[in-house]
Amino acid sequence: MKQTSTNIQPDSSDLLPDEKSGKVRCWKLTSWKTRVFKDKLAQYSITLGGNSVIVAIVLIFFYLIYEALPLLNGAEIEKIAEYSIDSRLSIGKSYYTIEEQGEIAAKFDHSGQISFFDTPTGRIKKKFQISIPQGEQISSFYASDAEDRGIVYGLSNGSLVVARHEYLISFPGNKRLITPQITFPMGEKPLKIDPSGQALIKVAFEQNKDEATIIALTQDKRLLMSRFVKDSPLYDNEISSKRFDFEIPLNLHQPDKGIQQLLLSKDQRRLFVFYQDISGRSMVDFFLIERFLIEKLLNKKSLIDDSPAKLTQQVVLAEASNPVTYVSFLTGGISILVGQDSGRISQWFPVNLEDIGYQLKFVREFNNQQAAIIQIVPEMQRKGFIALDKQGVMGLYHSTAEKTLLIQQVSTTQGTQLALAPRANFLLTLDAQDKAMFWSVSNEYPEISWHSLWQKVWYESHPQAEYTWQSSSASSDFEPKFSLTPLAFGTFKAAFYAMLFAIPIAIMGAVYTAYFMTPAARGIVKPSIEIMEALPTVILGFLAGLWLAPLVEDNLPAVFSLVFVLPVSILLFALLWQLLPEKIRQAIPEGWEGFILIPFLVLMIWISFALSLPIEAAFFDGDMQSWLNNKLGLGFNQRNSIVIGIAMGFAVIPTIFSITEDAVFNVPKHLTLGSLALGATRWQTLIRVVILTASPAIFSAVMIGFGRAIGETMIVLMATGNTPIMDFSFLQGMRTLSANIAIEVPESEVGSSHYRILFLAALMLFVFTFLFNTVAELIRQNLRKKYSQL
C-alpha cells in the first residue's frame, strides 16, 4: 500500500519580514520541519500497517494450503529388502501375516506348521507345530478377522483346532524385543464339531470376549454351527462350559463345484456361503444368524432342527463367463469384496430395507486390473484393501472414496502371495520362486477424494447413497464420513436465513434514518444501532440457545403470526395516524413519528404471544409441532433456522445499517434538491435518485454482511444444534463449516485425515470469502460508474 502526501510549505503565520533586507524569512523553521517529519512518519506507518495486514493474510492463506495440501498426496510403495525364502519356509499352500510393528511375519502352513521370521532378512525366529491326532490330516483352513488373529485348522475326523498368534513386546536394555507366541483360545486339544466324524472341508470362525461361533461344512455336505458362550473371556485357554450345536439347512442352486468358501462376519451375525451353480454362475447364500436367549436352549439337544441361522437371500454375484475367483471381508466384517476372473472387484453389503428386511446389495466396483484376482487383503484400520492378480499386478484401493490409489507390478511369476501389516505401512510379497520382497507403503490419506468430499457416497449398512459428515465413532470398524457438502449447505443456509431477516430491517431502517429523520433523531438512532456491533457474538449465541430457542418452541403460533401481524400493524398505524386531527399530528415534530410506532409494535407483539396458546389449542390440537409433522411432514428441531436467522440477523444488521445509512445520507444534496425542484415527491426522489446513487455502497453493505454471516462461528455453534443435515426447512437446524472447525479441531489428531480436512474447510471459507468479495467489488465499481452520472 502506498499513500501520497502533499508537500508542506510554511504558511503565512510562519513568515515575517527581515528587518535588514526586507525579505521574507521563515522564523518557525523548526515547527515546519517537525510537521514534515510527522507527515512522513504517518505515511510510512500507514503503509507498513497496510502491507503488514496483506502479508498476514497471505501467510494465513499459505499456511492453510500447507496443512491441506498433503491430502493430494498419492500412495507409494518402496522396496526395503529382497531375499530368498529359506527352504524350510517353502511357499505351498500357506497364509502369511505381519505383526503391527512390521518386524516379524508369520507363515501358517496347511500342514500345521507355524513359522515366524524377520521381515527384512527372512531369518527364522521361532517355529510351532499344531498338535494333530495320529492318522488324521488337516482338511481345511480359515483365518478369522485380522484384528482377532485367529487361525482355524479343520481336521479329517470332524474336529478342529483354533490357534491365535500373539506378540509380546518387552524392552530389555531399552531395546524393543518382540516375542511371538501361539495360544489356543478354545483349548489345545482338538474340538469335536461333527459327532459322526466326517472331515471338515470348509470352516469359518469368529470370537469375542463373550462368545465364539464355528461354522463347518462336512464332507457329506452338512453345514454345522456351534455357538460357545461363557461369562469370562474366551482367551483363557479353556473350553466354554455352554455350547449349543445346530445344523444349518442348505438350499443351494444345484452347486456344480460344491461350496467354495464360507465367510462369517466379525459380529457373528452374518454368514455367506459361496458356490457355483450347475450353469457356472457364481452364487452366494446370505444367512442371518438370529440372536437367541441361551436360557431357552439349555434343555435342548445337540444338532437340533430349529436353527438360528435363517436363509435371507440368494444372490448371483457373477455370470459363468466371468466367475468369482476370490472373496474377502472388508475390515469390520460388513462388506464383502468379490474378485473376478477379469480383474473386476465389486463391493457388496447387507442393507436393512423397510418391509423387506436385510438384502445384499451391489454398491461399487473397481476395474483397474486386467487379470484374475487371486488375493484380496483388507486394511485393518481403514476401509482400504490390496488386490493381487495372477500376473503379479497389485492394486491399492479405498472403498469409501471409490479411489484407485496405486497399480504396480510386484511380481512377474504366477502364484504370488502377499501380506499387509495392521497399520498398512508395510507389505510382504512372496512369489512362486521362493523370492520375498519387503516393501514400505506410504498411503496416509486414502479416504480423501473428490467423490468422498462432495458427492453422494453409499456407506456401509445405509439404505442408499447420501451426503454425511460423521468424523468419529467409538467403533473400531467405523467408516469415516467426510462429506463437506452438508457443511457447505449448512453454511449457506444459515447465511440465507440471517440475511433474509437482516436485509429488510437494516436497509429500510438505514434509509429512513438518513432520509426522513431529523438530525437530532438521527444522532440518537445511528450510534445506538452501531454500538450493537460491539456486542460479542458469544453473548448473542448464548441468548439464542438458552432463551430464544425455547421461547420460539413454546410460542410457534405467535412467531409465525408476527410475519403477518407486524407489517399489517405498521400499515394500520399509518392509517390511524392519518385519521388523527391535524393539531395532534403537528404536535409531533417531523421525523420523530417513528418513535411513536415503537410502543404500538411492542403492544402487538405482546398480544400475539398472549394469544399463542389459545390459537394453538383451537387450531392445532394443542400441539403445533405435532401438527406440522403429521399434516405437513415438517419435523421440528428446537434450534432451527428461525432462531439462527433472528440471532445472526441481529449480528449482521449493524454492519449493513451503518454502511447503507452513510451512503444514503451522503448522496449529494444538489441531486435531491434538483429532483424536488423539478416536481418529484420525496418518495420519487428516494426511489429514482437517492437509492440508485447509493446502490454501490448498499450492495457493498449487503456483501459485507453476507461475508460476516458466512464466517460467523459462535452464534451458529451455540444456536443451530450442529446437525450436519441436508434440509432447507426453516424448522430444522444445520452445521456450518466454521462451527464444525471450532467443534472438531481440538479433538482431531494432528496430521490425520480428519485434521487436514478441517484445514481444507478453513481454506474453502478463506477462498470463498476472497472470491466473493472480489466479485462484489467489481460489481460495486460497475454500479458506481453507471450511476455516477446522475
mmCIF file with all atom_site columns, N, CA, C and O in Angstrom, residues 75 101 104 136 169 246 308 330 416 431 481 522 534 565 670 676 721-722 751 772:
data_model
loop_
_atom_site.group_PDB
_atom_site.id
_atom_site.type_symbol
_atom_site.label_atom_id
_atom_site.label_alt_id
_atom_site.label_comp_id
_atom_site.label_asym_id
_atom_site.label_entity_id
_atom_site.label_seq_id
_atom_site.pdbx_PDB_ins_code
_atom_site.Cartn_x
_atom_site.Cartn_y
_atom_site.Cartn_z
_atom_site.occupancy
_atom_site.B_iso_or_equiv
_atom_site.pdbx_formal_charge
_atom_site.auth_seq_id
_atom_site.auth_comp_id
_atom_site.auth_asym_id
_atom_site.auth_atom_id
_atom_site.pdbx_PDB_model_num
ATOM 1  N N  . ALA A 1 75  ? -0.524  -42.646 -3.158 1.00 0.00 ? 75  ALA A N  1
ATOM 2  C CA . ALA A 1 75  ? 0.104   -43.776 -2.478 1.00 0.00 ? 75  ALA A CA 1
ATOM 3  C C  . ALA A 1 75  ? 1.385   -44.170 -3.201 1.00 0.00 ? 75  ALA A C  1
ATOM 4  O O  . ALA A 1 75  ? 1.479   -44.083 -4.430 1.00 0.00 ? 75  ALA A O  1
ATOM 5  N N  . GLN A 1 101 ? 4.240   -53.952 14.255 1.00 0.00 ? 101 GLN A N  1
ATOM 6  C CA . GLN A 1 101 ? 5.438   -53.143 14.075 1.00 0.00 ? 101 GLN A CA 1
ATOM 7  C C  . GLN A 1 101 ? 6.115   -53.395 12.728 1.00 0.00 ? 101 GLN A C  1
ATOM 8  O O  . GLN A 1 101 ? 7.044   -52.675 12.354 1.00 0.00 ? 101 GLN A O  1
ATOM 9  N N  . ILE A 1 104 ? 8.156   -58.668 12.200 1.00 0.00 ? 104 ILE A N  1
ATOM 10 C CA . ILE A 1 104 ? 8.053   -60.133 12.160 1.00 0.00 ? 104 ILE A CA 1
ATOM 11 C C  . ILE A 1 104 ? 6.861   -60.528 11.298 1.00 0.00 ? 104 ILE A C  1
ATOM 12 O O  . ILE A 1 104 ? 5.781   -59.950 11.404 1.00 0.00 ? 104 ILE A O  1
ATOM 13 N N  . GLU A 1 136 ? -4.598  -88.518 11.448 1.00 0.00 ? 136 GLU A N  1
ATOM 14 C CA . GLU A 1 136 ? -5.540  -87.531 10.908 1.00 0.00 ? 136 GLU A CA 1
ATOM 15 C C  . GLU A 1 136 ? -4.767  -86.466 10.126 1.00 0.00 ? 136 GLU A C  1
ATOM 16 O O  . GLU A 1 136 ? -3.555  -86.311 10.278 1.00 0.00 ? 136 GLU A O  1
ATOM 17 N N  . ILE A 1 169 ? 5.700   -57.713 23.647 1.00 0.00 ? 169 ILE A N  1
ATOM 18 C CA . ILE A 1 169 ? 6.717   -56.680 23.471 1.00 0.00 ? 169 ILE A CA 1
ATOM 19 C C  . ILE A 1 169 ? 7.371   -56.382 24.813 1.00 0.00 ? 169 ILE A C  1
ATOM 20 O O  . ILE A 1 169 ? 6.682   -56.101 25.794 1.00 0.00 ? 169 ILE A O  1
ATOM 21 N N  . PHE A 1 246 ? -26.042 -76.662 16.135 1.00 0.00 ? 246 PHE A N  1
ATOM 22 C CA . PHE A 1 246 ? -27.154 -76.603 15.198 1.00 0.00 ? 246 PHE A CA 1
ATOM 23 C C  . PHE A 1 246 ? -26.692 -77.123 13.848 1.00 0.00 ? 246 PHE A C  1
ATOM 24 O O  . PHE A 1 246 ? -25.501 -77.117 13.543 1.00 0.00 ? 246 PHE A O  1
ATOM 25 N N  . PRO A 1 308 ? -30.885 -71.279 14.358 1.00 0.00 ? 308 PRO A N  1
ATOM 26 C CA . PRO A 1 308 ? -30.999 -69.808 14.409 1.00 0.00 ? 308 PRO A CA 1
ATOM 27 C C  . PRO A 1 308 ? -30.504 -69.138 13.132 1.00 0.00 ? 308 PRO A C  1
ATOM 28 O O  . PRO A 1 308 ? -30.672 -67.941 12.978 1.00 0.00 ? 308 PRO A O  1
ATOM 29 N N  . LEU A 1 330 ? -14.258 -56.849 3.841  1.00 0.00 ? 330 LEU A N  1
ATOM 30 C CA . LEU A 1 330 ? -13.626 -55.578 4.133  1.00 0.00 ? 330 LEU A CA 1
ATOM 31 C C  . LEU A 1 330 ? -13.558 -55.461 5.654  1.00 0.00 ? 330 LEU A C  1
ATOM 32 O O  . LEU A 1 330 ? -14.320 -56.124 6.372  1.00 0.00 ? 330 LEU A O  1
ATOM 33 N N  . THR A 1 416 ? 1.976   -65.705 -6.727 1.00 0.00 ? 416 THR A N  1
ATOM 34 C CA . THR A 1 416 ? 2.486   -64.782 -5.713 1.00 0.00 ? 416 THR A CA 1
ATOM 35 C C  . THR A 1 416 ? 1.451   -64.607 -4.593 1.00 0.00 ? 416 THR A C  1
ATOM 36 O O  . THR A 1 416 ? 0.249   -64.625 -4.830 1.00 0.00 ? 416 THR A O  1
ATOM 37 N N  . ASP A 1 431 ? 6.810   -64.799 -4.054 1.00 0.00 ? 431 ASP A N  1
ATOM 38 C CA . ASP A 1 431 ? 6.447   -65.384 -5.335 1.00 0.00 ? 431 ASP A CA 1
ATOM 39 C C  . ASP A 1 431 ? 6.713   -66.887 -5.346 1.00 0.00 ? 431 ASP A C  1
ATOM 40 O O  . ASP A 1 431 ? 7.213   -67.474 -4.374 1.00 0.00 ? 431 ASP A O  1
ATOM 41 N N  . LYS A 1 481 ? -16.945 -40.640 7.595  1.00 0.00 ? 481 LYS A N  1
ATOM 42 C CA . LYS A 1 481 ? -17.791 -39.988 6.597  1.00 0.00 ? 481 LYS A CA 1
ATOM 43 C C  . LYS A 1 481 ? -17.401 -38.513 6.562  1.00 0.00 ? 481 LYS A C  1
ATOM 44 O O  . LYS A 1 481 ? -17.757 -37.756 7.460  1.00 0.00 ? 481 LYS A O  1
ATOM 45 N N  . ARG A 1 522 ? -31.597 11.336  14.258 1.00 0.00 ? 522 ARG A N  1
ATOM 46 C CA . ARG A 1 522 ? -30.538 10.525  13.654 1.00 0.00 ? 522 ARG A CA 1
ATOM 47 C C  . ARG A 1 522 ? -29.345 10.387  14.597 1.00 0.00 ? 522 ARG A C  1
ATOM 48 O O  . ARG A 1 522 ? -28.702 9.327   14.662 1.00 0.00 ? 522 ARG A O  1
ATOM 49 N N  . ALA A 1 534 ? -20.562 -3.897  18.604 1.00 0.00 ? 534 ALA A N  1
ATOM 50 C CA . ALA A 1 534 ? -19.541 -4.218  19.598 1.00 0.00 ? 534 ALA A CA 1
ATOM 51 C C  . ALA A 1 534 ? -19.978 -5.334  20.534 1.00 0.00 ? 534 ALA A C  1
ATOM 52 O O  . ALA A 1 534 ? -19.172 -5.824  21.323 1.00 0.00 ? 534 ALA A O  1
ATOM 53 N N  . VAL A 1 565 ? -48.498 -10.078 11.229 1.00 0.00 ? 565 VAL A N  1
ATOM 54 C CA . VAL A 1 565 ? -49.033 -9.079  12.160 1.00 0.00 ? 565 VAL A CA 1
ATOM 55 C C  . VAL A 1 565 ? -48.241 -7.787  12.109 1.00 0.00 ? 565 VAL A C  1
ATOM 56 O O  . VAL A 1 565 ? -48.801 -6.689  12.072 1.00 0.00 ? 565 VAL A O  1
ATOM 57 N N  . HIS A 1 670 ? -27.434 18.403  -4.037 1.00 0.00 ? 670 HIS A N  1
ATOM 58 C CA . HIS A 1 670 ? -27.951 19.040  -5.251 1.00 0.00 ? 670 HIS A CA 1
ATOM 59 C C  . HIS A 1 670 ? -28.778 18.063  -6.085 1.00 0.00 ? 670 HIS A C  1
ATOM 60 O O  . HIS A 1 670 ? -29.655 18.487  -6.840 1.00 0.00 ? 670 HIS A O  1
ATOM 61 N N  . LEU A 1 676 ? -36.452 17.450  -6.358 1.00 0.00 ? 676 LEU A N  1
ATOM 62 C CA . LEU A 1 676 ? -37.630 18.064  -5.735 1.00 0.00 ? 676 LEU A CA 1
ATOM 63 C C  . LEU A 1 676 ? -38.038 19.333  -6.482 1.00 0.00 ? 676 LEU A C  1
ATOM 64 O O  . LEU A 1 676 ? -39.236 19.625  -6.619 1.00 0.00 ? 676 LEU A O  1
ATOM 65 N N  . GLY A 1 721 ? -27.862 -26.323 16.810 1.00 0.00 ? 721 GLY A N  1
ATOM 66 C CA . GLY A 1 721 ? -28.000 -27.755 17.055 1.00 0.00 ? 721 GLY A CA 1
ATOM 67 C C  . GLY A 1 721 ? -26.872 -28.564 16.470 1.00 0.00 ? 721 GLY A C  1
ATOM 68 O O  . GLY A 1 721 ? -26.660 -29.712 16.831 1.00 0.00 ? 721 GLY A O  1
ATOM 69 N N  . ASN A 1 722 ? -26.128 -27.988 15.505 1.00 0.00 ? 722 ASN A N  1
ATOM 70 C CA . ASN A 1 722 ? -24.948 -28.618 14.916 1.00 0.00 ? 722 ASN A CA 1
ATOM 71 C C  . ASN A 1 722 ? -25.233 -30.011 14.355 1.00 0.00 ? 722 ASN A C  1
ATOM 72 O O  . ASN A 1 722 ? -24.490 -30.962 14.580 1.00 0.00 ? 722 ASN A O  1
ATOM 73 N N  . GLY A 1 751 ? -2.271  -34.056 12.080 1.00 0.00 ? 751 GLY A N  1
ATOM 74 C CA . GLY A 1 751 ? -1.739  -34.742 10.915 1.00 0.00 ? 751 GLY A CA 1
ATOM 75 C C  . GLY A 1 751 ? -2.649  -35.794 10.327 1.00 0.00 ? 751 GLY A C  1
ATOM 76 O O  . GLY A 1 751 ? -2.329  -36.355 9.276  1.00 0.00 ? 751 GLY A O  1
ATOM 77 N N  . PHE A 1 772 ? -15.698 -14.057 -3.350 1.00 0.00 ? 772 PHE A N  1
ATOM 78 C CA . PHE A 1 772 ? -16.996 -13.398 -3.271 1.00 0.00 ? 772 PHE A CA 1
ATOM 79 C C  . PHE A 1 772 ? -16.823 -11.893 -3.111 1.00 0.00 ? 772 PHE A C  1
ATOM 80 O O  . PHE A 1 772 ? -17.507 -11.101 -3.766 1.00 0.00 ? 772 PHE A O  1
#
